[in-house]
Coordinates of C-alpha atoms in Angstrom, one line a residue:
M1 CA 74.6 -42.7 73.1
T2 CA 73.0 -45.8 74.5
T3 CA 72.4 -48.8 72.2
I4 CA 70.1 -51.8 72.7
T5 CA 70.5 -54.4 70.0
P6 CA 68.1 -57.4 69.7
D7 CA 69.3 -60.9 69.0
G8 CA 67.1 -61.1 65.9
P9 CA 65.6 -58.8 63.6
Q10 CA 21.8 -17.6 65.4
L11 CA 24.9 -17.9 68.0
P12 CA 24.5 -16.7 64.4
G13 CA 21.8 -19.3 64.5
D14 CA 20.0 -17.2 67.2
R15 CA 21.8 -14.0 68.3
T16 CA 19.7 -13.0 71.2
P17 CA 20.9 -9.9 73.1
A18 CA 22.2 -11.9 76.1
E19 CA 23.5 -14.8 74.1
P20 CA 25.5 -17.0 76.6
S21 CA 28.8 -18.8 75.8
L22 CA 28.4 -22.1 74.0
R23 CA 30.8 -23.7 76.3
P24 CA 29.1 -26.5 78.4
G25 CA 30.2 -25.1 81.8
P26 CA 33.0 -23.6 83.8
V27 CA 36.4 -24.7 82.7
L28 CA 40.0 -23.9 83.7
P29 CA 41.1 -20.5 82.4
G30 CA 43.9 -22.1 80.4
T31 CA 47.2 -20.3 79.8
L32 CA 46.0 -17.3 77.9
T33 CA 46.7 -14.0 79.5
A34 CA 47.0 -10.5 78.0
V35 CA 50.6 -11.4 77.0
S36 CA 50.8 -14.5 74.8
Q37 CA 53.3 -17.2 75.4
A38 CA 56.8 -16.5 74.2
D39 CA 56.7 -19.3 71.6
Q40 CA 53.3 -18.3 70.2
S41 CA 53.4 -14.7 69.2
P42 CA 55.6 -12.5 67.1
K43 CA 57.7 -9.8 68.8
P44 CA 55.7 -6.6 69.3
Q45 CA 55.9 -4.1 66.6
H46 CA 54.3 -1.1 68.3
A47 CA 52.8 1.7 66.2
E48 CA 52.2 5.1 67.5
K49 CA 48.7 5.6 68.8
G50 CA 46.7 6.6 65.8
G51 CA 49.7 6.6 63.5
P52 CA 50.3 4.7 60.3
G53 CA 52.7 2.1 61.6
R54 CA 52.1 -1.6 61.5
Y55 CA 50.2 -3.0 64.5
P56 CA 51.2 -6.2 66.1
G57 CA 48.9 -9.2 66.3
A58 CA 46.4 -10.7 64.0
P59 CA 45.4 -9.0 60.7
R60 CA 42.4 -6.7 60.8
P61 CA 40.0 -5.5 58.1
E62 CA 40.8 -2.1 56.5
A63 CA 37.2 -0.8 57.0
V64 CA 35.0 -1.4 59.9
R65 CA 31.7 0.3 60.5
P66 CA 31.8 1.7 64.1
T67 CA 29.4 0.0 66.5
P68 CA 28.0 2.0 69.5
L69 CA 29.3 0.6 72.8
A70 CA 25.8 1.0 74.1
D71 CA 24.6 -1.6 71.6
L72 CA 27.3 -4.0 72.7
A73 CA 26.4 -3.4 76.3
Q74 CA 22.7 -4.2 75.5
Q75 CA 23.9 -7.4 73.8
L76 CA 25.5 -8.4 77.0
A77 CA 22.4 -7.3 79.0
I78 CA 24.5 -5.1 81.3
P79 CA 24.4 -1.3 82.1
V80 CA 27.5 0.6 81.1
P81 CA 27.8 4.2 82.4
D82 CA 29.5 6.7 80.0
A83 CA 28.9 4.5 77.0
A84 CA 26.5 6.8 75.1
H85 CA 29.1 8.4 72.8
V86 CA 31.7 5.6 72.6
M87 CA 32.1 3.9 69.2
V88 CA 33.9 0.6 68.8
T89 CA 35.9 -0.6 65.7
G90 CA 37.7 -3.7 67.0
I91 CA 38.3 -6.1 69.8
T92 CA 41.4 -7.9 71.0
H93 CA 42.5 -10.1 74.0
D94 CA 46.2 -9.0 73.6
S95 CA 47.1 -5.7 75.3
R96 CA 50.0 -5.2 72.9
A97 CA 47.7 -5.4 69.9
V98 CA 45.2 -2.8 71.0
R99 CA 44.3 -0.2 68.3
P100 CA 42.3 3.0 68.8
G101 CA 38.6 2.2 69.1
D102 CA 39.2 -1.4 70.4
I103 CA 37.5 -3.2 73.3
Y104 CA 40.3 -4.8 75.2
A105 CA 39.2 -8.2 76.6
A106 CA 41.1 -8.5 79.9
L107 CA 40.8 -12.2 80.6
P108 CA 41.7 -14.2 83.7
G109 CA 44.6 -16.6 83.0
A110 CA 46.4 -19.4 84.8
R111 CA 49.3 -17.1 85.9
L112 CA 48.3 -13.5 85.2
H113 CA 45.1 -11.5 84.7
G114 CA 44.6 -9.4 81.6
A115 CA 43.5 -6.6 84.0
D116 CA 47.2 -6.3 84.9
F117 CA 47.7 -4.7 81.4
V118 CA 44.8 -2.3 81.2
A119 CA 47.0 0.8 81.5
Q120 CA 48.9 -0.4 78.4
A121 CA 45.6 -1.0 76.6
A122 CA 44.3 2.4 77.5
D123 CA 47.5 4.1 76.4
L124 CA 47.2 2.5 73.0
G125 CA 43.7 3.9 72.5
A126 CA 41.3 1.3 73.9
A127 CA 37.7 2.5 73.9
A128 CA 36.5 0.2 76.6
I129 CA 37.4 -2.9 78.6
L130 CA 35.7 -6.3 78.8
T131 CA 36.6 -8.2 81.9
D132 CA 35.3 -10.2 84.9
P133 CA 34.4 -8.9 88.3
S134 CA 37.9 -9.6 89.6
G135 CA 39.4 -7.4 87.0
A136 CA 36.7 -4.7 87.0
E137 CA 38.3 -2.4 89.7
R138 CA 41.6 -2.3 87.9
A139 CA 39.8 -1.7 84.6
A140 CA 37.8 1.2 86.0
A141 CA 41.0 2.9 87.2
T142 CA 41.8 3.7 83.6
G143 CA 38.7 5.9 83.3
L144 CA 37.4 3.8 80.4
P145 CA 33.9 2.2 80.2
V146 CA 34.0 -1.3 81.7
L147 CA 31.9 -4.2 80.5
A148 CA 32.0 -6.6 83.5
V149 CA 30.6 -10.1 82.9
D150 CA 31.2 -13.4 84.7
D151 CA 32.6 -15.1 81.7
P152 CA 34.3 -12.6 79.4
R153 CA 36.1 -15.3 77.3
G154 CA 32.7 -16.8 76.6
R155 CA 31.2 -13.5 75.5
M156 CA 34.0 -12.0 73.4
G157 CA 33.3 -14.2 70.4
A158 CA 29.7 -12.9 70.0
L159 CA 31.0 -9.4 70.5
A160 CA 33.6 -9.9 67.8
V161 CA 30.8 -11.1 65.4
S162 CA 28.8 -8.0 66.0
I163 CA 31.8 -5.6 65.7
Y164 CA 33.0 -7.1 62.5
G165 CA 29.6 -7.5 60.9
A166 CA 29.1 -11.3 61.1
P167 CA 31.8 -11.9 58.5
G168 CA 31.5 -15.7 58.7
E169 CA 28.0 -15.6 57.3
D170 CA 29.5 -14.5 53.9
L171 CA 31.9 -17.4 53.7
L172 CA 31.4 -21.1 53.0
Q173 CA 33.0 -22.5 56.1
I174 CA 34.2 -26.1 56.5
G175 CA 35.6 -27.1 59.9
I176 CA 37.7 -30.2 60.6
T177 CA 38.1 -31.8 64.0
G178 CA 39.6 -35.1 65.2
T179 CA 42.9 -36.2 66.7
S180 CA 44.9 -37.0 63.6
G181 CA 44.7 -35.6 60.0
K182 CA 43.1 -32.2 60.7
T183 CA 45.9 -30.3 59.0
T184 CA 46.1 -32.6 56.0
T185 CA 42.4 -32.7 55.5
A186 CA 42.2 -28.9 55.7
Y187 CA 44.8 -28.5 53.0
L188 CA 43.0 -31.1 50.8
I189 CA 39.7 -29.4 51.3
E190 CA 41.2 -26.1 50.4
G191 CA 42.6 -27.7 47.2
G192 CA 39.1 -28.7 46.3
L193 CA 37.8 -25.2 47.1
R194 CA 40.4 -23.7 44.8
A195 CA 39.4 -26.1 42.0
A196 CA 35.8 -25.1 42.4
A197 CA 36.7 -21.4 42.4
A198 CA 38.7 -21.9 39.2
K199 CA 35.9 -23.8 37.5
E200 CA 33.4 -21.0 38.4
A201 CA 35.8 -18.4 37.0
D202 CA 35.9 -20.4 33.8
G203 CA 32.1 -20.5 33.7
G204 CA 32.0 -24.1 34.7
G205 CA 28.6 -23.8 36.5
G206 CA 27.8 -24.3 40.1
R207 CA 28.1 -21.3 42.3
R208 CA 28.7 -22.9 45.8
A209 CA 32.3 -21.7 46.0
G210 CA 34.1 -19.0 44.1
G211 CA 36.4 -16.1 44.5
L212 CA 39.5 -16.6 46.6
T213 CA 39.9 -19.4 49.2
G214 CA 41.1 -19.3 52.8
L215 CA 42.8 -21.7 55.1
I216 CA 43.1 -21.6 58.9
G217 CA 45.2 -24.2 60.8
T218 CA 48.2 -25.4 62.7
V219 CA 50.8 -24.7 60.1
E220 CA 49.6 -21.4 58.7
S221 CA 46.6 -19.3 57.7
R222 CA 46.1 -18.3 54.1
I223 CA 44.1 -15.5 52.5
G224 CA 44.2 -16.4 48.9
D225 CA 47.9 -16.8 48.3
E226 CA 49.0 -14.7 51.2
R227 CA 50.4 -16.8 54.0
L228 CA 50.3 -15.9 57.7
K229 CA 52.1 -17.8 60.5
S230 CA 49.7 -19.5 62.9
E231 CA 50.1 -19.1 66.6
R232 CA 47.8 -22.0 67.5
T233 CA 45.6 -24.5 65.7
T234 CA 42.5 -22.4 66.1
P235 CA 42.8 -18.6 66.7
E236 CA 41.2 -17.0 69.7
A237 CA 37.6 -15.7 68.9
T238 CA 38.7 -12.1 68.6
D239 CA 41.4 -12.9 66.1
L240 CA 39.3 -15.4 64.2
Q241 CA 36.4 -13.0 63.5
A242 CA 38.9 -10.3 62.4
L243 CA 40.5 -12.8 60.1
F244 CA 37.1 -13.7 58.6
A245 CA 36.5 -10.0 58.1
V246 CA 39.8 -9.6 56.3
M247 CA 39.0 -12.6 54.1
R248 CA 35.6 -11.2 53.2
E249 CA 37.1 -7.8 52.5
R250 CA 39.7 -9.4 50.1
G251 CA 37.3 -11.5 48.1
V252 CA 37.5 -14.8 49.9
R253 CA 34.3 -16.8 49.7
S254 CA 35.2 -20.2 51.2
V255 CA 37.5 -21.3 54.0
A256 CA 38.8 -24.6 55.3
M257 CA 39.6 -24.5 59.0
E258 CA 41.0 -26.8 61.7
V259 CA 38.9 -26.9 64.9
S260 CA 40.7 -28.2 68.0
S261 CA 39.1 -29.5 71.1
H262 CA 40.7 -26.6 73.0
A263 CA 39.0 -24.2 70.6
L264 CA 35.6 -25.8 71.3
V265 CA 36.0 -25.9 75.1
L266 CA 37.5 -22.4 75.4
G267 CA 35.1 -20.7 73.1
R268 CA 37.5 -19.8 70.3
V269 CA 34.9 -20.7 67.7
D270 CA 32.0 -18.9 69.4
G271 CA 30.2 -17.1 66.7
C272 CA 30.9 -19.7 64.0
V273 CA 28.3 -21.9 62.4
F274 CA 30.1 -24.1 60.0
D275 CA 28.4 -25.1 56.8
V276 CA 30.1 -28.5 57.1
A277 CA 31.7 -30.0 60.1
V278 CA 34.1 -33.0 59.6
F279 CA 35.1 -35.6 62.1
N280 CA 38.2 -37.7 61.2
N281 CA 39.0 -39.9 64.2
L282 CA 39.7 -39.9 67.9
S283 CA 42.6 -41.4 69.9
P284 CA 44.3 -40.5 73.2
E285 CA 45.7 -37.0 73.1
H286 CA 45.7 -33.8 75.2
M287 CA 45.0 -35.8 78.4
E288 CA 46.6 -33.1 80.4
F289 CA 43.7 -30.9 79.3
H290 CA 40.8 -33.4 79.2
S291 CA 39.8 -35.7 82.1
G292 CA 39.6 -38.8 79.8
M293 CA 38.5 -40.0 76.4
E294 CA 34.8 -39.4 77.0
D295 CA 35.5 -35.8 78.0
Y296 CA 37.7 -35.5 74.9
F297 CA 34.9 -36.9 72.7
Q298 CA 32.3 -34.7 74.2
A299 CA 34.5 -31.7 73.4
K300 CA 34.8 -32.7 69.8
A301 CA 31.0 -33.5 69.6
Q302 CA 30.2 -29.9 70.4
L303 CA 31.1 -29.2 66.7
F304 CA 28.1 -31.3 65.7
T305 CA 25.5 -29.3 67.5
R306 CA 23.1 -27.0 65.8
A307 CA 24.8 -24.0 67.4
R308 CA 28.1 -24.9 65.7
S309 CA 27.3 -26.4 62.3
K310 CA 24.6 -27.1 59.7
A311 CA 25.8 -30.6 58.5
G312 CA 28.3 -33.2 59.6
V313 CA 30.7 -35.5 57.7
V314 CA 32.0 -38.4 59.9
N315 CA 34.4 -41.3 59.6
L316 CA 32.5 -44.6 59.9
D317 CA 35.8 -46.5 60.3
D318 CA 36.2 -44.8 63.7
E319 CA 34.3 -45.9 66.8
Y320 CA 33.6 -42.4 67.9
G321 CA 32.6 -41.4 64.3
R322 CA 30.1 -44.3 64.5
R323 CA 28.7 -42.8 67.7
L324 CA 28.1 -39.5 66.0
A325 CA 26.5 -41.2 63.0
A326 CA 24.3 -43.3 65.3
G327 CA 22.6 -40.3 66.8
E328 CA 25.0 -38.3 68.9
S329 CA 25.1 -35.6 66.3
E330 CA 22.4 -32.9 66.4
V331 CA 22.9 -32.1 62.7
P332 CA 22.4 -34.4 59.6
V333 CA 25.4 -36.6 59.1
T334 CA 27.0 -38.0 55.9
T335 CA 29.4 -40.9 56.4
F336 CA 32.6 -42.0 54.7
S337 CA 34.8 -45.1 54.9
A338 CA 38.2 -45.6 53.4
E339 CA 37.9 -49.2 54.4
G340 CA 34.9 -49.6 52.1
H341 CA 32.2 -50.1 54.8
P342 CA 29.0 -51.0 52.9
D343 CA 26.9 -48.7 55.2
A344 CA 28.9 -45.6 54.5
D345 CA 27.5 -43.0 52.1
W346 CA 30.9 -42.5 50.5
R347 CA 33.4 -45.4 50.2
A348 CA 36.9 -46.0 48.8
A349 CA 37.6 -49.1 46.8
D350 CA 40.5 -50.4 44.6
V351 CA 43.0 -48.6 46.8
E352 CA 46.6 -48.6 45.5
I353 CA 49.2 -47.3 47.9
G354 CA 52.4 -45.8 46.5
T355 CA 55.6 -44.2 47.8
L356 CA 54.4 -40.7 46.8
G357 CA 50.6 -41.1 47.2
S358 CA 47.7 -43.3 46.6
T359 CA 44.9 -43.8 44.0
F360 CA 41.5 -45.2 44.7
T361 CA 37.9 -45.3 43.4
V362 CA 35.2 -43.3 45.2
H363 CA 31.6 -44.7 45.3
G364 CA 29.0 -42.1 46.4
P365 CA 25.3 -41.7 46.7
G366 CA 23.2 -41.9 43.5
G367 CA 25.6 -44.1 41.7
V368 CA 28.5 -41.6 41.8
T369 CA 31.8 -43.3 40.8
L370 CA 35.0 -41.6 40.2
R371 CA 38.8 -42.1 40.4
A372 CA 40.6 -40.1 43.0
A373 CA 44.1 -39.7 44.4
S374 CA 45.7 -38.8 47.7
P375 CA 48.9 -36.7 46.9
I376 CA 50.4 -37.9 50.2
A377 CA 51.5 -41.4 51.0
G378 CA 49.8 -43.7 53.5
P379 CA 46.5 -45.4 53.9
F380 CA 45.4 -42.9 56.5
N381 CA 45.8 -40.2 53.9
V382 CA 43.3 -42.1 51.7
S383 CA 40.9 -41.6 54.6
N384 CA 41.8 -37.9 54.7
A385 CA 41.4 -37.5 51.0
L386 CA 38.0 -39.2 51.1
A387 CA 36.9 -37.0 54.0
A388 CA 37.8 -34.0 51.9
I389 CA 35.9 -35.1 48.8
T390 CA 32.9 -36.0 51.0
A391 CA 32.9 -32.7 52.8
L392 CA 33.2 -30.8 49.5
A393 CA 30.3 -32.8 48.0
V394 CA 28.1 -32.1 51.0
A395 CA 29.0 -28.4 50.6
G396 CA 27.5 -28.5 47.1
I397 CA 30.7 -28.8 45.0
D398 CA 30.8 -31.2 42.1
P399 CA 32.5 -34.4 43.3
Q400 CA 34.8 -34.8 40.3
T401 CA 35.9 -31.2 40.7
A402 CA 36.5 -31.8 44.4
A403 CA 38.5 -35.0 43.7
D404 CA 40.6 -33.2 41.0
G405 CA 41.4 -30.4 43.4
V406 CA 42.3 -32.7 46.2
A407 CA 44.7 -34.6 44.0
A408 CA 46.4 -31.5 42.7
I409 CA 47.8 -30.1 46.0
P410 CA 51.6 -30.3 46.1
G411 CA 51.7 -31.6 49.6
V412 CA 51.3 -30.5 53.2
P413 CA 54.1 -29.0 55.2
G414 CA 55.6 -31.5 57.7
R415 CA 53.2 -34.3 56.8
L416 CA 55.2 -37.1 55.2
E417 CA 57.1 -34.3 53.6
R418 CA 60.0 -35.6 51.5
V419 CA 63.6 -34.4 51.8
D420 CA 65.4 -35.3 48.6
V421 CA 68.9 -34.3 47.7
G422 CA 69.6 -37.3 45.4
Q423 CA 70.2 -39.9 48.1
P424 CA 69.3 -43.5 47.3
Y425 CA 66.7 -43.9 50.0
L426 CA 63.5 -42.2 51.1
A427 CA 63.7 -39.5 53.7
V428 CA 60.6 -37.9 55.2
V429 CA 59.5 -35.6 58.0
D430 CA 56.2 -36.1 59.7
Y431 CA 54.3 -34.4 62.5
A432 CA 53.3 -37.7 64.2
H433 CA 53.5 -37.0 67.9
K434 CA 51.0 -39.5 69.4
T435 CA 51.0 -43.2 69.6
D436 CA 48.4 -44.0 67.0
A437 CA 49.9 -41.5 64.5
V438 CA 53.4 -43.0 65.0
E439 CA 52.1 -46.5 64.4
S440 CA 50.1 -45.5 61.4
V441 CA 53.0 -43.6 59.7
L442 CA 55.5 -46.4 60.4
R443 CA 53.2 -49.1 59.0
A444 CA 52.5 -47.0 56.0
L445 CA 56.3 -46.5 55.3
R446 CA 56.9 -50.2 55.9
K447 CA 54.6 -51.0 53.0
V448 CA 56.6 -48.9 50.5
T449 CA 60.1 -49.6 51.8
T450 CA 62.2 -52.5 50.4
G451 CA 64.9 -52.1 53.0
K452 CA 64.9 -51.0 56.6
V453 CA 63.1 -48.1 58.4
H454 CA 65.1 -45.8 60.6
A455 CA 62.9 -43.6 62.8
V456 CA 63.8 -40.6 65.0
L457 CA 61.2 -39.7 67.7
G458 CA 60.9 -37.7 70.8
C459 CA 58.1 -36.7 73.2
G460 CA 57.3 -33.1 74.2
G461 CA 57.7 -31.9 77.8
D462 CA 54.9 -30.3 79.9
R463 CA 52.4 -32.4 77.9
D464 CA 50.6 -35.7 78.5
P465 CA 53.3 -38.0 80.1
H466 CA 51.2 -41.1 79.7
K467 CA 51.8 -41.5 76.0
R468 CA 55.6 -41.6 76.4
M469 CA 56.0 -45.3 77.1
P470 CA 53.5 -46.3 74.4
M471 CA 55.3 -44.1 71.9
G472 CA 58.7 -45.6 72.8
A473 CA 57.3 -49.0 72.5
A474 CA 55.6 -48.3 69.1
V475 CA 58.8 -47.0 67.5
A476 CA 60.9 -49.8 68.9
R477 CA 58.5 -52.4 67.6
L478 CA 57.8 -51.0 64.2
A479 CA 61.2 -49.5 63.1
D480 CA 64.4 -51.3 62.4
T481 CA 66.3 -48.5 64.1
A482 CA 64.5 -46.3 66.7
V483 CA 66.5 -43.2 67.7
L484 CA 64.9 -41.8 70.8
T485 CA 65.7 -38.1 71.2
S486 CA 64.4 -34.7 72.4
D487 CA 61.3 -33.1 70.9
N488 CA 60.4 -29.9 72.8
P489 CA 61.4 -30.7 76.4
R490 CA 60.2 -27.3 77.5
S491 CA 60.7 -27.1 81.3
E492 CA 61.3 -30.8 81.8
D493 CA 64.6 -32.7 82.0
P494 CA 65.1 -34.2 78.5
L495 CA 66.8 -37.3 79.9
A496 CA 63.8 -37.9 82.2
I497 CA 61.5 -37.9 79.2
L498 CA 63.9 -40.2 77.3
A499 CA 64.1 -42.6 80.3
T500 CA 60.3 -43.0 80.2
M501 CA 60.4 -43.6 76.4
L502 CA 63.2 -46.1 76.8
A503 CA 61.3 -47.9 79.5
G504 CA 58.5 -48.4 77.0
A505 CA 60.9 -49.6 74.3
A506 CA 62.4 -52.1 76.8
E507 CA 58.9 -53.7 77.4
V508 CA 58.9 -54.8 73.7
P509 CA 60.1 -58.4 73.5
V510 CA 63.7 -58.6 72.2
H511 CA 62.6 -60.7 69.2
E512 CA 60.1 -58.0 68.2
R513 CA 62.3 -55.0 68.8
G514 CA 64.6 -53.1 66.5
T515 CA 67.9 -51.5 67.4
V516 CA 67.2 -48.7 69.9
L517 CA 69.5 -45.7 70.2
V518 CA 69.2 -42.9 72.7
E519 CA 70.6 -39.5 71.7
E520 CA 69.5 -36.4 73.6
D521 CA 70.6 -33.9 70.9
R522 CA 68.0 -34.0 68.2
A523 CA 70.4 -33.0 65.4
A524 CA 72.8 -35.7 66.4
A525 CA 69.9 -38.2 66.5
I526 CA 68.9 -37.3 63.0
A527 CA 72.5 -37.7 61.8
A528 CA 72.7 -41.1 63.6
A529 CA 69.6 -42.3 61.6
V530 CA 71.0 -41.0 58.3
A531 CA 74.3 -42.8 59.0
R532 CA 72.5 -46.1 59.1
A533 CA 70.6 -45.6 55.9
E534 CA 71.3 -47.7 52.8
P535 CA 69.8 -47.9 49.3
G536 CA 66.1 -48.9 49.5
D537 CA 65.8 -47.8 53.2
T538 CA 63.6 -45.1 54.7
V539 CA 64.5 -42.4 57.2
I540 CA 61.7 -40.7 59.1
V541 CA 62.0 -37.9 61.5
A542 CA 58.8 -37.7 63.5
G543 CA 57.1 -35.5 66.0
K544 CA 57.8 -31.8 65.0
G545 CA 56.9 -31.7 61.3
H546 CA 56.5 -28.2 60.1
E547 CA 57.7 -26.6 63.4
Q548 CA 60.7 -24.3 63.1
G549 CA 61.8 -24.0 66.7
Q550 CA 62.8 -26.2 69.7
D551 CA 61.7 -25.2 73.2
I552 CA 64.4 -26.2 75.7
A553 CA 64.1 -24.8 79.2
G554 CA 61.9 -21.9 78.1
V555 CA 64.2 -20.8 75.3
V556 CA 63.0 -21.4 71.7
R557 CA 65.9 -22.1 69.4
P558 CA 65.7 -22.2 65.6
F559 CA 65.2 -25.8 64.6
D560 CA 63.6 -27.2 61.5
D561 CA 63.6 -31.0 61.1
R562 CA 63.5 -30.6 57.3
Q563 CA 66.6 -28.4 57.2
V564 CA 68.5 -30.5 59.7
L565 CA 67.7 -33.7 57.9
R566 CA 68.7 -32.2 54.6
A567 CA 72.0 -31.1 56.1
A568 CA 72.7 -34.5 57.6
I569 CA 72.0 -36.2 54.3
E570 CA 74.3 -33.8 52.4
S571 CA 77.0 -34.2 55.0
A572 CA 76.8 -38.0 54.8
M573 CA 76.9 -38.0 51.0
A574 CA 79.8 -35.7 51.0
A575 CA 81.7 -37.8 53.5
Q576 CA 81.0 -41.0 51.4
K577 CA 82.1 -39.3 48.2
S578 CA 85.3 -38.1 49.9
Q579 CA 86.0 -41.6 51.2
Q580 CA 85.5 -43.1 47.8
S581 CA 87.8 -40.6 46.2
Q582 CA 90.6 -41.5 48.7
Q583 CA 90.4 -45.2 48.0
P584 CA 93.3 -46.5 46.0
N585 CA 92.6 -47.5 42.4
H586 CA 93.9 -51.0 41.8
Q587 CA 93.1 -51.1 38.1
G588 CA 95.9 -51.1 35.5

C-alpha cells in the first residue's frame, strides 16, 4: 500500500409502412452481437423447441396475436418470397432466446455478426430472419424467409411494436435521461406512480395513473412487485417492447424508465413515445462512445423530439437544460429548479439537508405550495425529487399525491445506501463513477459529517480514460482519506489505472490534499477505510453501487460493495471488542 500524507489537513406518432429508424445517421454497430456479453446476460436455460420449459432472455407476454410475415414485410417495404403463410409471434436479437414463431434479428456487431448464429435460431423454431445484406446469404441458407434491410437494428423496434400490438400506447410512460440521477429519479417517479395508483384504488379521484406500476432501469426492472435483473440501463428494442407487453398483460398502467444516450443513438427506444421526458443534467461521461460533449447532448436531445415524447421536464439549473428550455426541445417544456431560480415553473425553497434525507417546500404554477421530502441525502437528491414531482404533475397526477409518494420510497439500491451494523459512524455505498458525481456526493456527505470523510474509489477499465485523473484529484481534494483502488478493471492493468488516478491526486496541492492510499485489492481498500473511521466520521465506498460483480481480466467475480463493507465493519468491531476485553482491569 502506498501512502501520501499531507503536511496539513406515430413512430407511434406516425407509423408509415416504411418508417425509418429515428437514429440521426450511421453509427458504429456497438458491441451487440447475437451472443450478449458474458457480464450482461443470464446463463442460457434452453427449453425444448415447442416444449413447456423456461426460455432464456427477457420476459414475453403469455398471449400474442400472430402477425402475418407478409404484413411485416410490407411495413419494411421489401418483397419477401415464401412469406404468405408464415405467422410471427415474437422477435429477438439473441439467438439463444429464440422461441417458435420468432423473427430472429441477426445484427452486425463489433466482433461477430448475428448471421453466424442463424442455424441455432432456425433450430429453436425461428419463423424468419431480419438481417442486413452482409448477413442475407447465411440467413437464406437456413431455408427461412429473410427480411434484408440496410439497417436492421433501426427497424426492429418498429417491428416489435407491430408484433406485440403497440403495448406502450396503453401505458403512461415517463422517461428520464441525463448523466447523473437517472436511476434515483426513476425510483422516485415510480414511488409517485404507486401513490397515485393507491389513491385511485381508494376512490381518490383522478384517473391518470392506476393499476400496477412498472420500472425499467440500471438496477432492475419491476412489473408491479416482481423484480427482474437488468442487463443494461435501457433494454434493446425487441426486449423493451416485449416487456411493455408483459406489463400491459399483467395490469400495469404506468412505467418510469431510464433512457440512456446509448439507447437513443442505437435505437433501443425506437417505437416509444413518452408521455413525459425528463432531463436531469449533463456532464462528461461516455466519451469513449460520443465524440464530445455536443455530440453527447445531441444524443440526449433526441428524447425531446416529437417522435420520442409529448412533453418535456428539464432542469433549469443545468446549462444544457437551459438550452432545451430556450428552444432546442421540439416538445413543450416545463422547467424545475432546486436552486430556486425565479424563472422556473417548479422551484424548491426552504431546503433542509439531513443525514438521511432532505425536506423542502415546492412552489409550482397557479400558486401551488406544498412540503416535500427527498428520502435520500444530498442536495442533488433534492433536485432529483423535484424533477420527479414535476414530471408526475405534468403527467396529470395531483402534486401532493406525487410528493407523498416520492417521500415514501425506502431508498434506491446503491445510491447513498446506508450500511449500518451499529457502528458509531456513517457508512454508505454510492454509484458515483464520474467526476461531477464524486464531487457532489463528497460535498453532500461533508455537510452532514462532524468528523472525517474516508472515501474508497476506483475507475473502470475499457471506459473513458480521460476522467481518471480528475476523479483521482476530486477524491484527494474532498476526502480526508482517499483510498484509490480497483473498480472493474476489465481487460486493463489495474495498476495502470491506479497510476493515472494517483497522478491526478498528486496534482492537488499538498495543503488541499487528504491522505491518499493506494490499494489494488478492493476488499482490502474498503477494510483500510473502515480501519481509519472514528465516531462521527463517514465512510463512503463509491463507483459500483448496486453492482454484484467485479470484472477482472474478463472474469466476473462475485463482489457487492454493500456486503464487503458490512463484513469489514463487523470485523473491525469484533477486533475492537476483543482488544478491549483483553485489556487489564486496573480497578480495585
